[in-house]
XYZ file of C-alpha atoms in Angstrom:
364
model
C 0.079 0.372 0.118
C 1.468 3.396 -1.148
C 2.699 5.266 2.194
C -0.492 8.304 2.353
C 2.716 11.005 3.577
C 4.640 10.294 0.513
C 1.855 10.609 -2.063
C 0.521 13.623 -0.142
C 4.218 14.918 -0.706
C 4.515 14.140 -4.441
C 1.294 15.387 -4.951
C 2.614 18.959 -3.632
C 5.844 18.577 -5.187
C 3.342 18.159 -8.508
C 1.203 20.893 -8.006
C 3.948 23.262 -7.341
C 5.856 21.821 -10.525
C 2.975 23.269 -12.611
C 1.908 26.195 -11.260
C 5.670 27.303 -11.156
C 5.506 26.542 -14.887
C 1.902 28.128 -14.816
C 3.414 31.602 -12.891
C 6.241 31.941 -15.313
C 4.311 31.353 -18.892
C 2.010 34.516 -17.307
C 4.206 36.457 -16.025
C 7.141 35.508 -19.335
C 6.117 38.500 -21.119
C 8.039 41.005 -18.812
C 11.004 38.608 -17.951
C 13.502 40.902 -19.061
C 11.851 43.720 -17.027
C 11.615 41.371 -13.970
C 15.539 40.056 -13.919
C 16.575 43.458 -14.680
C 14.595 44.775 -11.574
C 16.088 42.484 -9.950
C 20.036 42.691 -11.276
C 18.933 46.844 -10.397
C 17.942 45.727 -6.327
C 21.061 43.414 -5.904
C 23.641 46.254 -7.662
C 22.209 49.534 -5.809
C 21.164 47.500 -2.427
C 24.463 49.038 -1.013
C 22.874 52.793 -2.067
C 19.562 51.765 -0.546
C 21.478 50.802 2.878
C 23.194 53.811 2.773
C 20.365 56.446 2.492
C 18.147 53.911 5.045
C 21.094 54.903 8.122
C 20.052 58.368 7.036
C 16.833 57.906 7.476
C 16.164 55.252 10.219
C 13.295 53.034 9.997
C 11.611 55.212 6.917
C 12.429 52.261 4.433
C 9.359 53.597 1.508
C 11.387 57.114 1.662
C 15.227 55.151 0.953
C 13.821 52.999 -1.860
C 12.271 55.534 -3.826
C 15.248 57.788 -3.508
C 17.592 55.118 -4.538
C 15.065 54.416 -7.180
C 15.274 58.297 -8.362
C 18.899 57.915 -8.333
C 18.647 54.990 -10.589
C 16.077 57.041 -12.832
C 18.510 60.030 -12.877
C 22.175 59.041 -13.070
C 21.431 55.683 -15.170
C 18.315 55.320 -17.194
C 18.015 59.063 -18.462
C 21.661 59.072 -19.754
C 20.750 55.611 -21.573
C 17.859 56.424 -23.149
C 19.659 59.657 -24.271
C 22.529 57.769 -25.420
C 20.821 55.010 -27.020
C 18.348 57.837 -28.620
C 21.265 59.082 -29.857
C 22.915 56.094 -31.829
C 19.557 54.866 -33.229
C 19.720 58.391 -34.853
C 23.503 57.469 -36.250
C 22.550 54.419 -36.793
C 19.898 56.302 -39.754
C 22.273 58.259 -41.130
C 24.900 55.566 -41.590
C 22.702 53.603 -43.151
C 20.873 56.048 -45.319
C 24.677 56.454 -47.041
C 24.682 53.173 -47.252
C 21.742 53.106 -49.375
C 22.300 55.986 -51.311
C 26.447 54.719 -51.838
C 27.747 57.612 -49.984
C 29.624 55.281 -48.025
C 30.881 51.766 -50.191
C 32.529 49.741 -47.769
C 33.866 47.799 -50.929
C 35.524 50.381 -52.039
C 37.132 51.103 -48.377
C 38.175 47.414 -48.065
C 40.091 48.166 -51.709
C 41.811 51.325 -50.807
C 43.015 49.368 -47.255
C 44.638 46.427 -50.223
C 45.828 48.955 -52.361
C 47.574 50.806 -49.630
C 49.240 47.604 -47.478
C 52.973 47.139 -48.206
C 53.725 44.559 -51.019
C 55.105 41.771 -48.688
C 51.377 41.764 -46.764
C 49.858 41.953 -50.437
C 51.321 38.870 -51.961
C 50.576 36.551 -49.239
C 46.836 37.504 -49.535
C 47.133 37.471 -53.319
C 48.000 34.127 -53.302
C 45.534 33.025 -50.778
C 42.739 34.325 -53.250
C 41.893 37.725 -51.541
C 43.935 39.915 -53.607
C 41.139 41.360 -55.691
C 38.236 41.306 -52.308
C 35.761 41.118 -54.771
C 33.350 38.078 -53.199
C 34.768 39.198 -49.373
C 33.347 42.716 -50.307
C 30.645 41.651 -51.713
C 29.894 39.793 -48.367
C 31.381 42.137 -45.511
C 29.168 45.044 -47.905
C 26.291 43.227 -47.786
C 26.998 41.807 -43.596
C 26.835 45.321 -42.949
C 23.852 46.786 -44.278
C 22.067 44.464 -43.176
C 23.121 45.085 -39.329
C 22.261 48.346 -39.892
C 18.993 47.410 -41.816
C 18.780 45.566 -38.505
C 19.325 48.441 -36.330
C 16.775 50.597 -38.374
C 14.112 47.760 -38.297
C 14.434 47.464 -34.798
C 14.077 51.099 -34.086
C 11.038 51.211 -36.136
C 9.506 48.306 -34.172
C 10.283 49.877 -30.645
C 8.675 52.841 -32.235
C 5.467 50.468 -32.981
C 5.531 49.150 -29.446
C 5.654 51.931 -27.732
C 3.012 51.262 -25.393
C 4.300 47.817 -24.552
C 7.671 49.131 -23.828
C 6.920 51.748 -21.957
C 4.735 49.158 -19.743
C 7.662 46.925 -19.145
C 9.813 50.122 -18.569
C 6.847 50.659 -15.444
C 7.368 47.063 -14.577
C 10.488 47.068 -14.043
C 10.700 50.302 -11.909
C 7.635 48.990 -10.040
C 9.377 46.087 -8.858
C 12.515 46.957 -8.324
C 11.462 49.993 -5.758
C 9.530 46.739 -3.925
C 12.442 44.723 -4.145
C 14.753 47.376 -2.489
C 12.787 48.095 0.338
C 11.593 44.332 1.034
C 15.129 42.802 -0.422
C 16.689 41.655 3.381
C 13.416 40.078 3.471
C 12.565 38.148 0.658
C 16.439 36.883 0.440
C 15.813 35.099 3.215
C 12.509 33.675 2.671
C 13.549 32.725 -0.874
C 16.599 30.528 0.637
C 14.354 28.926 2.962
C 12.010 27.678 0.967
C 14.639 26.217 -1.484
C 14.498 22.518 -0.689
C 18.172 22.693 -0.154
C 20.772 22.202 2.440
C 20.875 25.753 4.427
C 24.471 25.824 3.720
C 24.065 24.832 -0.041
C 21.779 27.183 -0.342
C 23.776 29.852 1.270
C 26.662 29.117 -1.133
C 23.789 29.509 -4.152
C 22.528 32.885 -3.269
C 26.073 34.211 -2.176
C 26.989 33.382 -5.625
C 24.699 34.331 -7.751
C 25.188 37.943 -6.028
C 28.601 38.274 -6.613
C 28.527 36.960 -10.394
C 25.585 39.716 -10.991
C 27.494 42.612 -8.996
C 30.950 41.054 -10.612
C 29.030 40.879 -14.210
C 27.727 44.091 -14.193
C 30.350 46.514 -12.094
C 33.520 44.472 -13.934
C 32.429 43.683 -17.028
C 29.683 45.935 -18.081
C 30.761 49.459 -16.396
C 34.528 48.970 -17.978
C 32.805 47.599 -21.939
C 31.074 51.342 -20.921
C 34.113 53.232 -20.542
C 36.366 51.676 -23.153
C 33.589 52.028 -25.561
C 33.243 56.155 -24.078
C 36.891 56.247 -24.755
C 36.560 54.583 -27.949
C 34.245 56.998 -29.138
C 36.134 59.848 -28.111
C 38.517 58.939 -29.868
C 36.846 58.432 -33.410
C 35.042 62.217 -32.600
C 38.889 63.217 -32.634
C 40.378 61.375 -35.499
C 37.363 62.665 -37.452
C 35.870 59.079 -38.053
C 31.864 59.417 -38.833
C 29.366 58.586 -36.254
C 31.700 57.952 -33.921
C 29.344 57.344 -31.141
C 27.786 54.398 -32.656
C 31.329 52.722 -33.075
C 31.859 53.690 -29.682
C 28.970 51.655 -28.399
C 30.071 48.499 -30.660
C 33.033 49.010 -28.832
C 31.821 48.904 -25.575
C 29.146 45.349 -26.921
C 32.549 43.433 -28.272
C 34.555 44.348 -24.637
C 32.207 42.477 -23.244
C 33.526 39.579 -24.418
C 36.985 38.311 -22.661
C 40.093 37.725 -24.671
C 38.620 39.445 -27.474
C 38.303 43.391 -26.777
C 37.408 46.461 -27.976
C 40.522 45.940 -31.011
C 38.080 44.284 -32.789
C 36.651 47.698 -33.318
C 40.030 50.547 -33.406
C 42.050 47.784 -35.086
C 40.347 48.062 -38.430
C 39.786 51.043 -38.004
C 43.421 52.416 -37.478
C 44.628 49.710 -40.304
C 41.912 51.718 -42.860
C 43.510 55.024 -41.729
C 47.039 54.428 -42.032
C 46.332 52.581 -45.405
C 44.362 55.633 -47.032
C 47.213 58.209 -45.942
C 45.767 59.130 -42.564
C 48.717 58.646 -40.560
C 48.451 60.805 -37.403
C 44.776 59.811 -37.330
C 45.964 56.113 -37.610
C 48.684 56.849 -35.246
C 46.453 58.727 -32.370
C 43.513 55.451 -32.455
C 46.542 52.674 -31.809
C 48.032 55.042 -28.964
C 44.674 55.397 -27.238
C 43.582 52.332 -28.290
C 46.899 50.446 -26.209
C 47.780 53.263 -24.088
C 44.329 54.359 -23.004
C 41.100 51.771 -23.910
C 43.381 48.902 -23.060
C 44.323 49.739 -19.988
C 41.044 51.111 -18.933
C 39.983 47.027 -18.510
C 43.160 46.441 -16.270
C 42.915 49.345 -13.899
C 39.062 49.604 -13.493
C 38.361 46.081 -13.232
C 40.292 44.934 -9.408
C 38.753 48.567 -8.579
C 35.074 47.386 -9.388
C 34.977 43.269 -8.715
C 37.748 43.090 -6.031
C 37.402 39.609 -6.237
C 37.757 36.581 -9.225
C 33.752 35.167 -9.915
C 35.449 31.854 -9.976
C 34.726 31.675 -13.845
C 37.830 30.921 -16.435
C 37.836 33.247 -18.832
C 36.476 31.009 -22.147
C 33.703 29.887 -20.415
C 33.168 33.693 -19.797
C 33.111 34.289 -23.771
C 31.134 30.907 -24.807
C 28.383 31.434 -22.180
C 28.271 35.206 -22.835
C 27.656 34.764 -26.615
C 25.522 31.670 -25.671
C 23.077 33.981 -23.300
C 23.050 36.938 -25.890
C 21.726 34.432 -28.107
C 19.110 32.760 -25.853
C 18.141 35.993 -24.293
C 19.728 38.848 -26.033
C 20.755 41.992 -24.237
C 20.056 40.214 -20.972
C 22.346 37.235 -21.644
C 25.181 39.633 -21.079
C 24.576 38.716 -16.822
C 22.785 35.514 -17.808
C 25.141 33.609 -18.970
C 28.166 33.774 -16.652
C 25.208 33.571 -14.141
C 24.594 30.415 -15.379
C 27.959 29.079 -15.838
C 28.920 30.252 -11.712
C 25.811 28.352 -10.735
C 26.553 25.383 -12.547
C 30.223 25.185 -11.072
C 29.229 26.152 -7.918
C 26.606 23.610 -7.901
C 29.336 20.592 -9.150
C 31.527 21.583 -6.273
C 28.932 21.135 -3.672
C 27.971 18.120 -4.868
C 31.486 16.851 -5.062
C 32.547 17.989 -1.307
C 29.325 16.308 -0.257
C 30.647 13.162 -1.889
C 33.741 13.115 -0.435
C 32.410 13.932 3.465
C 33.712 17.716 3.106
C 31.955 20.673 4.733
C 30.307 22.548 2.209
C 32.524 25.692 1.843
C 30.910 29.288 1.610
C 33.699 31.698 -0.217
C 30.286 33.830 -1.025
C 29.683 34.395 2.349
C 29.362 37.896 2.881
C 26.878 37.918 -0.064
C 24.420 35.182 1.259
C 21.155 36.137 2.427
C 21.169 37.246 6.176
C 19.688 34.457 8.573
């Protein structure tokens, strides 16, 4: 005879699984907004706590002030930059359509400006004329800018949905800031895991989120801004657009912004703009490149325990699956995967579960 207690326990688990899937389906339209609300609450929790020390017991006021600071210092500048980038993207795309910008001609100029000892291996490899490569690369650029323009139009057509998701994100951020100290222990206690295991996983979650946002996104934005300033100084068209592209590439470890400023410098040197090319190279190596080495240790302060190659693969995969949110989702999944297997190994070997992220774990 089936044990009634086990049957009831199994029924409850089945019910929780079904209702959890149902909840995920209901809120799936706001998944991105909810994710960024959680990230913002984690990242700005220290600011909220500082304001709370200034206004003891006034959690509503501290949360509202934190949200106002986020809106003024982060959201408004981001929206302004996005608008300028969309304008520059539309302008570049229009010039491509009218033939004012011809990437095929630019690549031919680069080839003709290269030294003979560089041209000869390219010619032997069948890249001397660049005919097929030019067509593909030019088409790739056209497709990229067309996609950007289409996304801009899509945002315009779905402005109401965007504003709704934006409002939901801000609303949820407010409550996560205000009630985070109570929600985190409640979530930990509800997890069907041992207390030390749950603490370690939640601590890893918080540490990776902070490291990814502060150590990757912020550094990438700084490098993109430095790149945009450099391109503006040397007169590269749509400098802000290329700076944004550099910021996106800078999110990928072992790749870096050199993928953007390197080809620009080569083109400038090959077409006779020597001082401009030298300025881009010096800025890329001495300013943009060093920004990562200087800022990342200051902002992160410690390693997340994820190998660079795994960060690269999971970031690319995360972007493919979740769009912009994949910048955080990819490394986060990798970190929790590693932590989970480390915990299992320690338990099988009879060792106590260590928690190197104890200071990030929720309070008891």
